[in-house]
Coordinates of C-alpha atoms and ligand atoms in Angstrom, one line a residue:
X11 CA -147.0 -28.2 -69.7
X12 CA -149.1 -27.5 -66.6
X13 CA -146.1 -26.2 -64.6
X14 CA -145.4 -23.7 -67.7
X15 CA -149.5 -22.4 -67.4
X16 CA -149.1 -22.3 -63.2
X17 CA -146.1 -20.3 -63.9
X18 CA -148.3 -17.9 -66.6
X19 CA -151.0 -17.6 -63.9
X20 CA -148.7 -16.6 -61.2
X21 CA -146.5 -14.1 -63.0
X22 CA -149.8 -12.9 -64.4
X23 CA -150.7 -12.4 -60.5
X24 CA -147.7 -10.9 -59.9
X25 CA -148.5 -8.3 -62.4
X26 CA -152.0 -7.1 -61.4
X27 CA -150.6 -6.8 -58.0
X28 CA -147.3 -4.6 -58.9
X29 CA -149.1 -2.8 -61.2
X30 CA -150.9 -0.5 -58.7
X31 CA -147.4 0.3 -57.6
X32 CA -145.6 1.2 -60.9
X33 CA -145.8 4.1 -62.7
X34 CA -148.0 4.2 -65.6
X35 CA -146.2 3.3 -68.4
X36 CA -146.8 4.3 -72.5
X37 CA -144.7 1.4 -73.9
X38 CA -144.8 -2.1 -74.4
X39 CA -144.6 -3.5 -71.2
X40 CA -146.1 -3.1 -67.8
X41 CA -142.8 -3.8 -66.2
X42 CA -140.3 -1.3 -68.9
X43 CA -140.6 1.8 -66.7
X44 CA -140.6 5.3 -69.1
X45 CA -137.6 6.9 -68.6
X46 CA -135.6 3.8 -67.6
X47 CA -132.1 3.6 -69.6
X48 CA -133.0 0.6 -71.4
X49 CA -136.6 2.0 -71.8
X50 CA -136.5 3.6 -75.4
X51 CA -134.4 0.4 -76.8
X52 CA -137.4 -2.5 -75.7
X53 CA -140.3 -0.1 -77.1
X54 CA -139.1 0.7 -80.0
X55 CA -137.7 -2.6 -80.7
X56 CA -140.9 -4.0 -79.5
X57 CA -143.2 -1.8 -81.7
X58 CA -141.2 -2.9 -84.8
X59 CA -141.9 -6.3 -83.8
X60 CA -138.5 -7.8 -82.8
X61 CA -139.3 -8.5 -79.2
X62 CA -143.0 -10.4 -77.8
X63 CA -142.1 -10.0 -74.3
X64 CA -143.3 -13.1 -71.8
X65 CA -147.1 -14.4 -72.6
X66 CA -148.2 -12.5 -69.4
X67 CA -147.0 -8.8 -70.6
X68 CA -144.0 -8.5 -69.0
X69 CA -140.6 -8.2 -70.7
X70 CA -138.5 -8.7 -67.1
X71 CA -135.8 -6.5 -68.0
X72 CA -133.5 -6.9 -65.1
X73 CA -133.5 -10.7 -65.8
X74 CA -130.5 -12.8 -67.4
X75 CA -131.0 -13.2 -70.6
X76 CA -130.8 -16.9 -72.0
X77 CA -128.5 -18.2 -74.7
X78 CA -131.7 -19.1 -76.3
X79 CA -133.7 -15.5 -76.0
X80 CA -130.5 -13.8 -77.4
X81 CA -130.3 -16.1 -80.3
X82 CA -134.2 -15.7 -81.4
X83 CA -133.5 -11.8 -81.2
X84 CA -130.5 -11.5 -82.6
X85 CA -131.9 -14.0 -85.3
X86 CA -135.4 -11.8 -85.9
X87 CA -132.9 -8.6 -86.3
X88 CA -131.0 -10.1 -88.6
X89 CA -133.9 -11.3 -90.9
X90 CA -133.6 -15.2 -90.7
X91 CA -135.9 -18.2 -90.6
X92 CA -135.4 -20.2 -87.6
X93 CA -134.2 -24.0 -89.0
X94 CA -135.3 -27.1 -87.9
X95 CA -135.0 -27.5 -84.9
X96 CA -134.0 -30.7 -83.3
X97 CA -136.0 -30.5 -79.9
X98 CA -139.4 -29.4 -78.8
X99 CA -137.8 -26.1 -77.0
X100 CA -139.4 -23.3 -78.7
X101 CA -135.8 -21.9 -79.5
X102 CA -134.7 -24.7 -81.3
X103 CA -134.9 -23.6 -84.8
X104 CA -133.5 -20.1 -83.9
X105 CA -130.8 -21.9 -82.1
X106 CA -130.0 -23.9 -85.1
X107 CA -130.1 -21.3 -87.7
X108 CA -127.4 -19.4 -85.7
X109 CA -125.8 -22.5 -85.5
X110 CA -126.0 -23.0 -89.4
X111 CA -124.5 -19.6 -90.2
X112 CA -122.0 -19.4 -87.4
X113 CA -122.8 -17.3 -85.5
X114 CA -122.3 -19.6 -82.2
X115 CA -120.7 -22.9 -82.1
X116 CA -121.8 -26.0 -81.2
X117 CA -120.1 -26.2 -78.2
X118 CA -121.1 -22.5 -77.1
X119 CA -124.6 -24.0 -77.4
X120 CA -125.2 -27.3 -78.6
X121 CA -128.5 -27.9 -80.7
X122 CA -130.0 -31.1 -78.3
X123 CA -131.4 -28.1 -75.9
X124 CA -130.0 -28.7 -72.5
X125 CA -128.1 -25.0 -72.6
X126 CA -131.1 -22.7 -74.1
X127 CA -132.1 -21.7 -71.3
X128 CA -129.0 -20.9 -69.9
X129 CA -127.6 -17.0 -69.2
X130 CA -125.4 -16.1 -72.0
X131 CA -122.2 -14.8 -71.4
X132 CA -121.0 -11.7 -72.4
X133 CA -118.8 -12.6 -74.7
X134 CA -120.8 -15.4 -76.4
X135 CA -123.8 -13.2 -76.7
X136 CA -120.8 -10.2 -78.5
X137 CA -119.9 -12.4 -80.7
X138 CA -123.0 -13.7 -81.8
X139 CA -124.2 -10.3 -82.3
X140 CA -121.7 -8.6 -84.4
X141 CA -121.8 -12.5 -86.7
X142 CA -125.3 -11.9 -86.9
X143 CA -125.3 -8.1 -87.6
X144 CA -122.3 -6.2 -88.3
X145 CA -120.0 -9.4 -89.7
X146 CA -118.0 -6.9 -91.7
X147 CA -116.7 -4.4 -88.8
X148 CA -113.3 -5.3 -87.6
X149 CA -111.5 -3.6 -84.7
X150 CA -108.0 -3.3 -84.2
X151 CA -105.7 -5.1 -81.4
X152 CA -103.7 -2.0 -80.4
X153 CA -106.7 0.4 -80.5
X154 CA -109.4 -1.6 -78.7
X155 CA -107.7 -3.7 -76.0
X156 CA -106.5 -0.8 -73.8
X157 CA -110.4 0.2 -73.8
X158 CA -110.7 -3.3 -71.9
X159 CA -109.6 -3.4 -68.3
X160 CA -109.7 -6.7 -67.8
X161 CA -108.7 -7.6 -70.9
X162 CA -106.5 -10.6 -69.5
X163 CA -109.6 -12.2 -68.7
X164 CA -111.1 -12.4 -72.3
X165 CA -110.6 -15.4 -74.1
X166 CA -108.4 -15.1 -77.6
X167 CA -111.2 -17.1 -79.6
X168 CA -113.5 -14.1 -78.7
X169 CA -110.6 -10.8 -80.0
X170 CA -111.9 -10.5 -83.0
X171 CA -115.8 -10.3 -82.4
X172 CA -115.1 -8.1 -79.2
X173 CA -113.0 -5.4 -80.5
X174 CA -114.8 -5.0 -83.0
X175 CA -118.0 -4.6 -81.0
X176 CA -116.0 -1.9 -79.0
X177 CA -114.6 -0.2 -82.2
X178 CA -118.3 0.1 -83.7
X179 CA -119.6 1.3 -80.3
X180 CA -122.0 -1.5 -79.8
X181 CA -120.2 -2.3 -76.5
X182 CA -119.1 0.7 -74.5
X183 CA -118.1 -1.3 -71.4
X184 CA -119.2 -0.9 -67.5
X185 CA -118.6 2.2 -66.1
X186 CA -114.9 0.6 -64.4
X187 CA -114.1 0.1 -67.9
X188 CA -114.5 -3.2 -67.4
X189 CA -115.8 -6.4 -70.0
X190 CA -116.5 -8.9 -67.8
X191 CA -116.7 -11.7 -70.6
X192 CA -117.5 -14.2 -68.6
X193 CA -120.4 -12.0 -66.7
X194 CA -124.5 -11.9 -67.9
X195 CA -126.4 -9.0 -69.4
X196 CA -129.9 -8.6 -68.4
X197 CA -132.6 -8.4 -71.1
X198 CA -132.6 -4.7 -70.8
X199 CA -129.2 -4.7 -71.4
X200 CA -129.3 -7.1 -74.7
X201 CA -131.8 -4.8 -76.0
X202 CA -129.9 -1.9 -75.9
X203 CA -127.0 -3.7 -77.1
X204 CA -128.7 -5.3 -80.0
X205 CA -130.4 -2.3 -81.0
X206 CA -127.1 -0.3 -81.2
X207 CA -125.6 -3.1 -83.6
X208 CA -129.0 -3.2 -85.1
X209 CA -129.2 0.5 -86.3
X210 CA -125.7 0.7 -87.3
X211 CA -126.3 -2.5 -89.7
X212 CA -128.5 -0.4 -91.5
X213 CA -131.7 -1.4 -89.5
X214 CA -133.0 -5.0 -89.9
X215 CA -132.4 -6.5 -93.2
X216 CA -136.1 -7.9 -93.1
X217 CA -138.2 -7.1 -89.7
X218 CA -141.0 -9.4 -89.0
X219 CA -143.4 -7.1 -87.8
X220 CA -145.6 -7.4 -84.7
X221 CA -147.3 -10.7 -83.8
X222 CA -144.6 -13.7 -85.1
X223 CA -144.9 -16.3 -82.4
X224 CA -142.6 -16.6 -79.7
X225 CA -143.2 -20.7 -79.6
X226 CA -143.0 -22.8 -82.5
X227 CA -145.9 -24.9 -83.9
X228 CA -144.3 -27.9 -81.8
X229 CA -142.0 -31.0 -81.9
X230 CA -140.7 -32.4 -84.6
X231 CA -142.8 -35.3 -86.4
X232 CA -140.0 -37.5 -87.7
X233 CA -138.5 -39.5 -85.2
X234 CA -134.6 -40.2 -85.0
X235 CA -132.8 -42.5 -83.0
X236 CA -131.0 -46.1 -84.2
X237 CA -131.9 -49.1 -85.0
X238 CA -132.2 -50.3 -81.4
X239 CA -135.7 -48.5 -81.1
X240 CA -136.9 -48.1 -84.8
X241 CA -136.1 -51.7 -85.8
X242 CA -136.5 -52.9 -89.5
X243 CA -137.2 -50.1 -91.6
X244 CA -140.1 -50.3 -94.1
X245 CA -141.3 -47.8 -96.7
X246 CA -144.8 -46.1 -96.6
X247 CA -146.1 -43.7 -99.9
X248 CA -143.1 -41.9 -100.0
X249 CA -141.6 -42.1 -96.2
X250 CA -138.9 -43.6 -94.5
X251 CA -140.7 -45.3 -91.7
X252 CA -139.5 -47.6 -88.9
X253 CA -141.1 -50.7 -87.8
X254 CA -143.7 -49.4 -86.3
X255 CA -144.8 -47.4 -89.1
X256 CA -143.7 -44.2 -88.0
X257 CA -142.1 -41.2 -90.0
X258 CA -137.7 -42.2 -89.3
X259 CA -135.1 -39.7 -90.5
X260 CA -131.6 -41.0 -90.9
X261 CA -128.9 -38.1 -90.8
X262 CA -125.3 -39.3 -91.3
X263 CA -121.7 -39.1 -92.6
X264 CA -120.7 -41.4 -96.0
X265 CA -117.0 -42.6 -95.7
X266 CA -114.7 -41.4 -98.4
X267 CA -113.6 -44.4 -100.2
X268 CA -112.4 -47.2 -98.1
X269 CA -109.5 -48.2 -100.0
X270 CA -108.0 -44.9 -99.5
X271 CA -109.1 -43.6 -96.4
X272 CA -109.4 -47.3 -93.9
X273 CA -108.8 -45.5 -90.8
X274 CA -111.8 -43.7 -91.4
X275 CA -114.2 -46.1 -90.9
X276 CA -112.7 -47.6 -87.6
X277 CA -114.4 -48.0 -84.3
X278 CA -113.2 -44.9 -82.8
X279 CA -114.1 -42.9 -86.1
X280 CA -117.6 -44.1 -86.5
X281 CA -117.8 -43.8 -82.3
X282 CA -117.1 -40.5 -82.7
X283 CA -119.5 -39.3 -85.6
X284 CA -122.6 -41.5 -83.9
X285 CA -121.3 -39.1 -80.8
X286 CA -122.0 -36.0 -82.2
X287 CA -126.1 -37.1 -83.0
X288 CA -125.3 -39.3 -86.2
X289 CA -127.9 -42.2 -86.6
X290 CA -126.8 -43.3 -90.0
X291 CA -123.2 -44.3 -91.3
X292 CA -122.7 -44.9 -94.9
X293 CA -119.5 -47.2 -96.1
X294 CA -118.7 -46.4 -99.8
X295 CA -117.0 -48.9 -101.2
X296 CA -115.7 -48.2 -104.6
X297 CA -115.4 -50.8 -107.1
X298 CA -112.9 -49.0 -109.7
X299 CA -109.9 -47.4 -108.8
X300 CA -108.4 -50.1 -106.5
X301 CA -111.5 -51.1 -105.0
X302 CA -113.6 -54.0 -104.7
X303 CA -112.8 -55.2 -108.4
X304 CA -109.4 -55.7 -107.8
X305 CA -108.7 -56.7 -104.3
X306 CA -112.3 -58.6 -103.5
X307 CA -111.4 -60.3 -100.2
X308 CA -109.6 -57.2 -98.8
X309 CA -112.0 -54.7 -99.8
X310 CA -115.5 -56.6 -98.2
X311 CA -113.2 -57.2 -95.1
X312 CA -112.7 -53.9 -94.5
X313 CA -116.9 -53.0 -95.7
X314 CA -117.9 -55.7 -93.1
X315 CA -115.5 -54.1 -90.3
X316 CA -117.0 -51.0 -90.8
X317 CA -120.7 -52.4 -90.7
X318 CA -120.1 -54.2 -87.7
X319 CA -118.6 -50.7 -85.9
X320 CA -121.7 -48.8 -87.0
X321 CA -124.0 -51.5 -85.3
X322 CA -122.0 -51.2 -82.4
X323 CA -123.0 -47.6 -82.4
X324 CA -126.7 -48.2 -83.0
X325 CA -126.1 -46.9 -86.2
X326 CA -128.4 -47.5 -89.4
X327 CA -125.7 -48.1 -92.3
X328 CA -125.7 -48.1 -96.0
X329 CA -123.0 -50.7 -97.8
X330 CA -122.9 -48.9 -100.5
X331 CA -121.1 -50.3 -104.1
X332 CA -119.8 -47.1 -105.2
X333 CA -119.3 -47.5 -109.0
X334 CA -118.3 -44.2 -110.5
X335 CA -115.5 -44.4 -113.5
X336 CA -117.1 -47.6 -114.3
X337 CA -120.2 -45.9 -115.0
X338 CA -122.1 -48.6 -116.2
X339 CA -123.5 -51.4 -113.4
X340 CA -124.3 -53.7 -116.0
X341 CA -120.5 -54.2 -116.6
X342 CA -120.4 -56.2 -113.1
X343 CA -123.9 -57.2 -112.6
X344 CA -122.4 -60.3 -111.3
X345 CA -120.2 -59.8 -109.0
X346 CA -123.0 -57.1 -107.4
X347 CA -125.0 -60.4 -107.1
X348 CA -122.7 -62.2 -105.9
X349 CA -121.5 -59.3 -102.8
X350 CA -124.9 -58.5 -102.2
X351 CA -126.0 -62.3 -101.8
X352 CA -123.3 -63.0 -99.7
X353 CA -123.8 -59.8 -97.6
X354 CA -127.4 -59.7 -97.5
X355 CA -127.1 -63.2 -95.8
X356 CA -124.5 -62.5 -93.6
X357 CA -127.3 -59.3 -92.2
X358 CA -130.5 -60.9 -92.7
X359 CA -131.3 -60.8 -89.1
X360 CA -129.8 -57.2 -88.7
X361 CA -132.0 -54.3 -89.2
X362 CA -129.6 -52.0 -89.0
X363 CA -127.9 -52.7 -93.0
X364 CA -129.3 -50.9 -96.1
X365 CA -127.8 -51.8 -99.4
X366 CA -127.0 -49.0 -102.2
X367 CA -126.4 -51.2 -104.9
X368 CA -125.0 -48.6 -108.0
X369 CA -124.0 -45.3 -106.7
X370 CA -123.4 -43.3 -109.4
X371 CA -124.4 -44.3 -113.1
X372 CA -122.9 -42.5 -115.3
X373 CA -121.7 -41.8 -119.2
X374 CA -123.4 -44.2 -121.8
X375 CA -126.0 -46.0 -119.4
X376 CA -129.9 -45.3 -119.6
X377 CA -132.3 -46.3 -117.0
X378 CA -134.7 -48.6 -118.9
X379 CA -131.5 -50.5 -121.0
X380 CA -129.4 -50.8 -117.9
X381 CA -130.0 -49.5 -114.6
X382 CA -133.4 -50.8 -113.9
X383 CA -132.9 -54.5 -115.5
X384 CA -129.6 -54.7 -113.0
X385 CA -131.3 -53.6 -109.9
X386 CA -134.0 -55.8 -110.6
X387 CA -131.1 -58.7 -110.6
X388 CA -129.1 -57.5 -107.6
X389 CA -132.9 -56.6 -105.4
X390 CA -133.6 -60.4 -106.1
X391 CA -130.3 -61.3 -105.2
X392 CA -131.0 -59.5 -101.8
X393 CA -134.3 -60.5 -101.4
X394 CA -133.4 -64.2 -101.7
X395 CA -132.2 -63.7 -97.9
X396 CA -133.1 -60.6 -96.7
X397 CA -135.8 -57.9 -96.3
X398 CA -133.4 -54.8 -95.5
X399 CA -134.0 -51.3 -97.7
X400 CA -132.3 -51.3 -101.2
X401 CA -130.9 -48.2 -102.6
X402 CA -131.3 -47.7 -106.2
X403 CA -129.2 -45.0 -108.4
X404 CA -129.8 -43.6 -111.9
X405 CA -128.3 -42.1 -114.9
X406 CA -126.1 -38.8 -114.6
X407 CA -124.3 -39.6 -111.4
X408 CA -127.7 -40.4 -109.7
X409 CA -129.9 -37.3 -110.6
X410 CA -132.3 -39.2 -113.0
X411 CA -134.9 -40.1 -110.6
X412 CA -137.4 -38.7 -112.7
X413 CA -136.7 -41.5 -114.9
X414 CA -136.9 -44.2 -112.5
X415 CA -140.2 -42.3 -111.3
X416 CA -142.0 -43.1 -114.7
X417 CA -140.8 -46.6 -114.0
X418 CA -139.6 -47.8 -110.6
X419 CA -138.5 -51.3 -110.4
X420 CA -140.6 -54.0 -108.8
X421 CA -140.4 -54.9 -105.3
X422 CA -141.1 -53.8 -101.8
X423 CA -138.6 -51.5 -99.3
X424 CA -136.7 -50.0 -102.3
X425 CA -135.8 -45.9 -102.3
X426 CA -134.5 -43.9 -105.0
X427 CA -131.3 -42.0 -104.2
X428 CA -130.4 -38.5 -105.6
X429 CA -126.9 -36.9 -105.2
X430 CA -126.4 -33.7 -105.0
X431 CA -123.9 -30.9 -104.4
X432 CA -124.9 -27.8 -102.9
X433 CA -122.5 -25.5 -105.1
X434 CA -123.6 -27.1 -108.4
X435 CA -126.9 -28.2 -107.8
X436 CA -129.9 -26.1 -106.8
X437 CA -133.4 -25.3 -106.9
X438 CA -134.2 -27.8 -111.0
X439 CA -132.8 -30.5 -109.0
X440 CA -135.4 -30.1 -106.1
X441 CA -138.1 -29.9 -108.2
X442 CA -137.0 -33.0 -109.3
X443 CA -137.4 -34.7 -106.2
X444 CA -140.9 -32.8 -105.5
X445 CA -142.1 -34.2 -109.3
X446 CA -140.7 -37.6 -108.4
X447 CA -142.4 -38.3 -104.9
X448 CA -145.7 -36.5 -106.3
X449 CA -145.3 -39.7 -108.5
X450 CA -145.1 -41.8 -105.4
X451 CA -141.3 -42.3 -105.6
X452 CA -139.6 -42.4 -102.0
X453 CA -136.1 -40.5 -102.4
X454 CA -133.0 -41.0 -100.3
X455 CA -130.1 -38.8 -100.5
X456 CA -127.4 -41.2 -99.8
X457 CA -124.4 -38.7 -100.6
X458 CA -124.1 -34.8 -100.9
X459 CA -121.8 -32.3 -100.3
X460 CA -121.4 -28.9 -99.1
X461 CA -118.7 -28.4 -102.1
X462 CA -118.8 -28.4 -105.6
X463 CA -119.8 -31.3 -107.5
X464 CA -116.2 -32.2 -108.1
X465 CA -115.6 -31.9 -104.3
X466 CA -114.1 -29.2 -103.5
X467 CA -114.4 -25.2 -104.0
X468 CA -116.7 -23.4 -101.7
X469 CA -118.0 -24.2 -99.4
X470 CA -121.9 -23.1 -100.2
X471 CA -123.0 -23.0 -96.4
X472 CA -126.2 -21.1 -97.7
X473 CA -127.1 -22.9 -100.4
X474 CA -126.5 -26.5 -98.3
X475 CA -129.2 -24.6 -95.6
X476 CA -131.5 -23.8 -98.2
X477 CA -131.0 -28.0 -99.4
X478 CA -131.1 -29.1 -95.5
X479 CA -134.7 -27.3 -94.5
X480 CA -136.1 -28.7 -98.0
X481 CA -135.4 -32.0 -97.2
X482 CA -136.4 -31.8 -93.4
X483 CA -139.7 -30.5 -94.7
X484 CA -140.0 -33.4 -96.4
X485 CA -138.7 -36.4 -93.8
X486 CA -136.1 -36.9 -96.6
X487 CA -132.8 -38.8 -95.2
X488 CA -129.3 -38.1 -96.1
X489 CA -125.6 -38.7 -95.6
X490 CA -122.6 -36.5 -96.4
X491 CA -119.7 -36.6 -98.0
X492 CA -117.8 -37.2 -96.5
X493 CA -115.7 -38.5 -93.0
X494 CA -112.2 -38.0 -93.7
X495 CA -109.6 -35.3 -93.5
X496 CA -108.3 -35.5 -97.4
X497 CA -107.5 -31.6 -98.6
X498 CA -110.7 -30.9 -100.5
X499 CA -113.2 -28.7 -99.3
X500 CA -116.3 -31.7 -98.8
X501 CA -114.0 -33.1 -96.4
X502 CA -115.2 -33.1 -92.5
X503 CA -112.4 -33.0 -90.6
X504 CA -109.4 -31.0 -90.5
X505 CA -106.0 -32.5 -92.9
X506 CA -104.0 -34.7 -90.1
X507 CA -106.8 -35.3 -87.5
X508 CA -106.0 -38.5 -85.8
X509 CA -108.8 -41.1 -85.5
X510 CA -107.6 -43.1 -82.3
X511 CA -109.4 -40.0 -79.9
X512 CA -112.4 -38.5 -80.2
X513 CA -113.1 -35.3 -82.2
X514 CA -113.9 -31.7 -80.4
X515 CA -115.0 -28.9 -82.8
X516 CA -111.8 -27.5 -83.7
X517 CA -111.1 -30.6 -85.4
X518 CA -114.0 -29.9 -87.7
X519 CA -113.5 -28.1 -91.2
X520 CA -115.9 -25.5 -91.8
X521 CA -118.0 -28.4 -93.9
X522 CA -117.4 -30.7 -90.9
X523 CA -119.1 -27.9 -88.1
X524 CA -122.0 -27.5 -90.1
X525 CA -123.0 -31.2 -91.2
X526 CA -122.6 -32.1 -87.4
X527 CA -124.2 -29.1 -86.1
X528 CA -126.8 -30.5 -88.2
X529 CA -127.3 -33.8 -86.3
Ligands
IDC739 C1 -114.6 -37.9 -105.1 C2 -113.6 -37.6 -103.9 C3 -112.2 -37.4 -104.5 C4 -111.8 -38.5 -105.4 C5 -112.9 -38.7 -106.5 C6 -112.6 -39.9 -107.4 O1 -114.1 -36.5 -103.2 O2 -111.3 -37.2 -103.4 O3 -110.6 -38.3 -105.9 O4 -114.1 -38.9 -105.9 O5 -112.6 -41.1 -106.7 C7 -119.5 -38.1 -106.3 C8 -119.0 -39.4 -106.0 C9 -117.8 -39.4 -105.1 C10 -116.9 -38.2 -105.4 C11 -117.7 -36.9 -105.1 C12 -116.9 -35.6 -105.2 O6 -119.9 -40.3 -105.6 O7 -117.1 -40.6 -105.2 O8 -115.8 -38.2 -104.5 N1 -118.9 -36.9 -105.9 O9 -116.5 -35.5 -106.5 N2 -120.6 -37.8 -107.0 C13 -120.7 -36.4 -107.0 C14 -119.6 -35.9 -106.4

């Protein structure tokens, strides 16, 4: 902080000595000459509000402009909110939201902050732009590359956005003809670059006018991290808090079902999803269709496996009894019991385990008649050994919370869990959860999808964003679904990805990128 004001003070200094020696200048900025070439392009862009310039007054157009500058004006001209960021860096949520719509990928500029305030490279900061601006314009090979003289040296991931950059006119190229995608532009530069793409996308879907702030309001309240620093996890009002009593968020993957998919929730898997910023693994174990019901012994085996990996990763995880054709949880009340008893023991001194005792009521089952009465058995059951979060579901496949709010079951360190998927599922459903927790229920979305409800179709990247910031608002946890590479569109990674290495981002789907650009 106090390096940041000395820097202020002495650029400020700088300023009231050079400005004796510049021309007067009518625009923006002491330091944007008139009649510069990239003069016009930073006064008019800064008059319409998309540029602030530094605190002091200068715009330093001859610098290198950072990943992170680039992004927030790129992300201003195209109209966006900035997302939640994950780090104090007052790019973060700009960063993100390019990250949430594509525009960059994660490893062209991670979210955790260590690269914002790198120089972009020209053909990160092309592609960004024409994502962000003109996502429609396409050039062709045969007409664009000979414009390019050193073509060779342009990567093939980044054909498609630069040609058609050079067949809008955006880019024009050095005066050699030249690229240079792996060169800088300077901030006078990206202006006059993102004002070309700017005009020709029809001129700024939604401009923020003068004054928006440069710097966000500040860090992020809700702490992440595993179980390692936040300990037991306890409920406060309607917050997830750790054992301190602070705000926790868990963000995470949920397996696909165990029985199917076993390789999925080994060491290296779970490794490699807690790699990417995951601080919350969730193992669905199904109790129907060749699950737990039928083969017991194998079935907790492989649950308990998978536990132990995720607490070798520092991981919070959910042992979740995923009923679903048998929709009722009543039908095997005991044997819940008996699991959870037996598991609940086996973790009682392990703060890391949350149990999700019905995933998905469904069909012929009501809330008061069943739902309630057989998590007050299996919470009991839990409770005879240990103090670890219960999960509770609710009628229609977990979206009845309302219900449960009018009359939660008894007990302390119990959360409600609502399902949703974000092409079925929209804004009724979170109005739900805002009527629920202004009844004092806490809510914990234990699975969701970026697909439709039945797992596939889409995916709904925008309507998932809209469902991501709503719940970050609100310190509301969540896993996915879900970690496997099964041909449906909810799936994370890619059909055929092996699980003995680890995963780089072109083993993602398009779900996978954004749920983990999300950690
Ligand atoms: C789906 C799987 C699909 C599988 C089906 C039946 O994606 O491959 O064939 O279950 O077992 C849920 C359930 C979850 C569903 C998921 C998508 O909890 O088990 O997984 N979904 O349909 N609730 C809403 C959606």
């Amino acid at each position: 902080m106090k390096r940041t004001v000395w820097r202020a003070l002495g650029a400020l200094l700088a300023a009231v000595v050079l400005l004796g020696a510049l021309p007067l200048s009518a625009g923006a900025f002491a330091d944007v000459e008139a009649g510069a070439w990239y003069a016009d392009a930073i006064n008019e862009m800064a008059g319409e509000g998309y540029l602030l310039g530094y605190p002091d007054g200068l715009f330093r157009p001859g610098e290198a402009v950072s990943i992170g500058q680039f992004l927030t004006i790129a992300g201003r001209c195209a109209g966006v909110s900035p997302g939640a960021g994950q780090t104090p860096h007052w790019a973060a949520g700009w960063v993100q939201a390019a990250l949430d719509r594509g525009w960059v990928d994660w490893d062209e500029c991670p979210p955790t902050g260590e690269r914002f305030d790198e120089a972009v490279t020209r053909q990160v900061a092309v592609k960004a732009l024409m994502r962000a601006l003109l996502p429609d314009v396409r050039g062709d090979y045969s007409t664009e590359s000979p414009k390019i003289k050193d073509f060779g040296e342009l990567d093939g991931r980044y054909y498609e956005s630069t040609f058609a950059a050079y067949a809008a006119g955006v880019v024009v190229g050095h005066g050699d003809g030249a690229f240079r995608p792996l060169g800088h532009l300077t901030r006078g530069e990206a202006c006059l670059l993102i004002q070309r793409a700017l005009k020709l996308s029809g001129g700024g879907a939604n401009p923020p006018g003068p004054g928006v702030p440069d710097v966000p309001d500040g860090p992020m309240e809700a702490i992440k991290g595993g179980a390692s620093e936040n300990g037991w996890l306890q409920v406060k009002g309607t917050q997830l808090c750790n054992e301190m009593g602070q705000p926790v968020v868990l963000h995470g993957m949920s397996s696909h079902g165990i029985q199917w998919f076993p390789e999925f929730v080994g060491g290296q898997a779970i490794k490699n999803t807690a790699g990417y910023g995951a601080n919350l693994f969730r193992v669905a174990m199904y109790t129907a269709e060749d699950g737990y019901l039928s083969q017991p012994e194998k079935m907790e085996k492989r649950a308990v496996e998978a536990v132990d990996a995720a607490i070798a990763q520092d991981m919070y995880v959910i042992l979740d009894w995923h009923i679903l054709f048998d929709g009722n949880p009543m039908d095997h009340v005991e044997e819940a019991e008996d699991f959870f008893g037996r598991m609940a023991q086996r973790y009682k001194d392990t703060p890391n385990v949350l149990y999700e005792i019905c995933n998905e009521p469904n069909g012929n089952v009501s809330w008061q008649g069943d739902v309630k009465p057989y998590a007050q058995r299996v919470v009991k059951a839990i409770r005879a050994h240990s103090k670890g979060l219960v999960l509770v579901g609710s009628p229609t496949w977990s979206q009845d919370i309302h219900l449960a709010a009018q009359d939660p079951v008894e007990g302390e360190g119990i959360l409600y869990t609502l399902h949703f998927y974000a092409g079925t599922h929209g804004q009724a459903l979170r109005d739900r959860i805002d009527g629920a927790m202004a009844k004092g229920l806490p809510v914990f979305i234990s699975e969701w999808g970026t697909s439709r409800a039945d797992g596939s179709g889409g995916v709904f990247l925008d309507e998932a964003a809209v469902w991501l910031d709503f719940l970050e608002e609100r310190g509301i946890s969540w896993a996915n679904w879900s970690l496997c590479g099964k041909n449906e569109t909810s799936a994370a990674l890619k059909i055929g990805t092996p699980t003995d290495r680890a995963w780089g981002w072109e083993d993602l789907t398009e779900s996978g990128r954004f749920v983990f650009g999300r950690f």
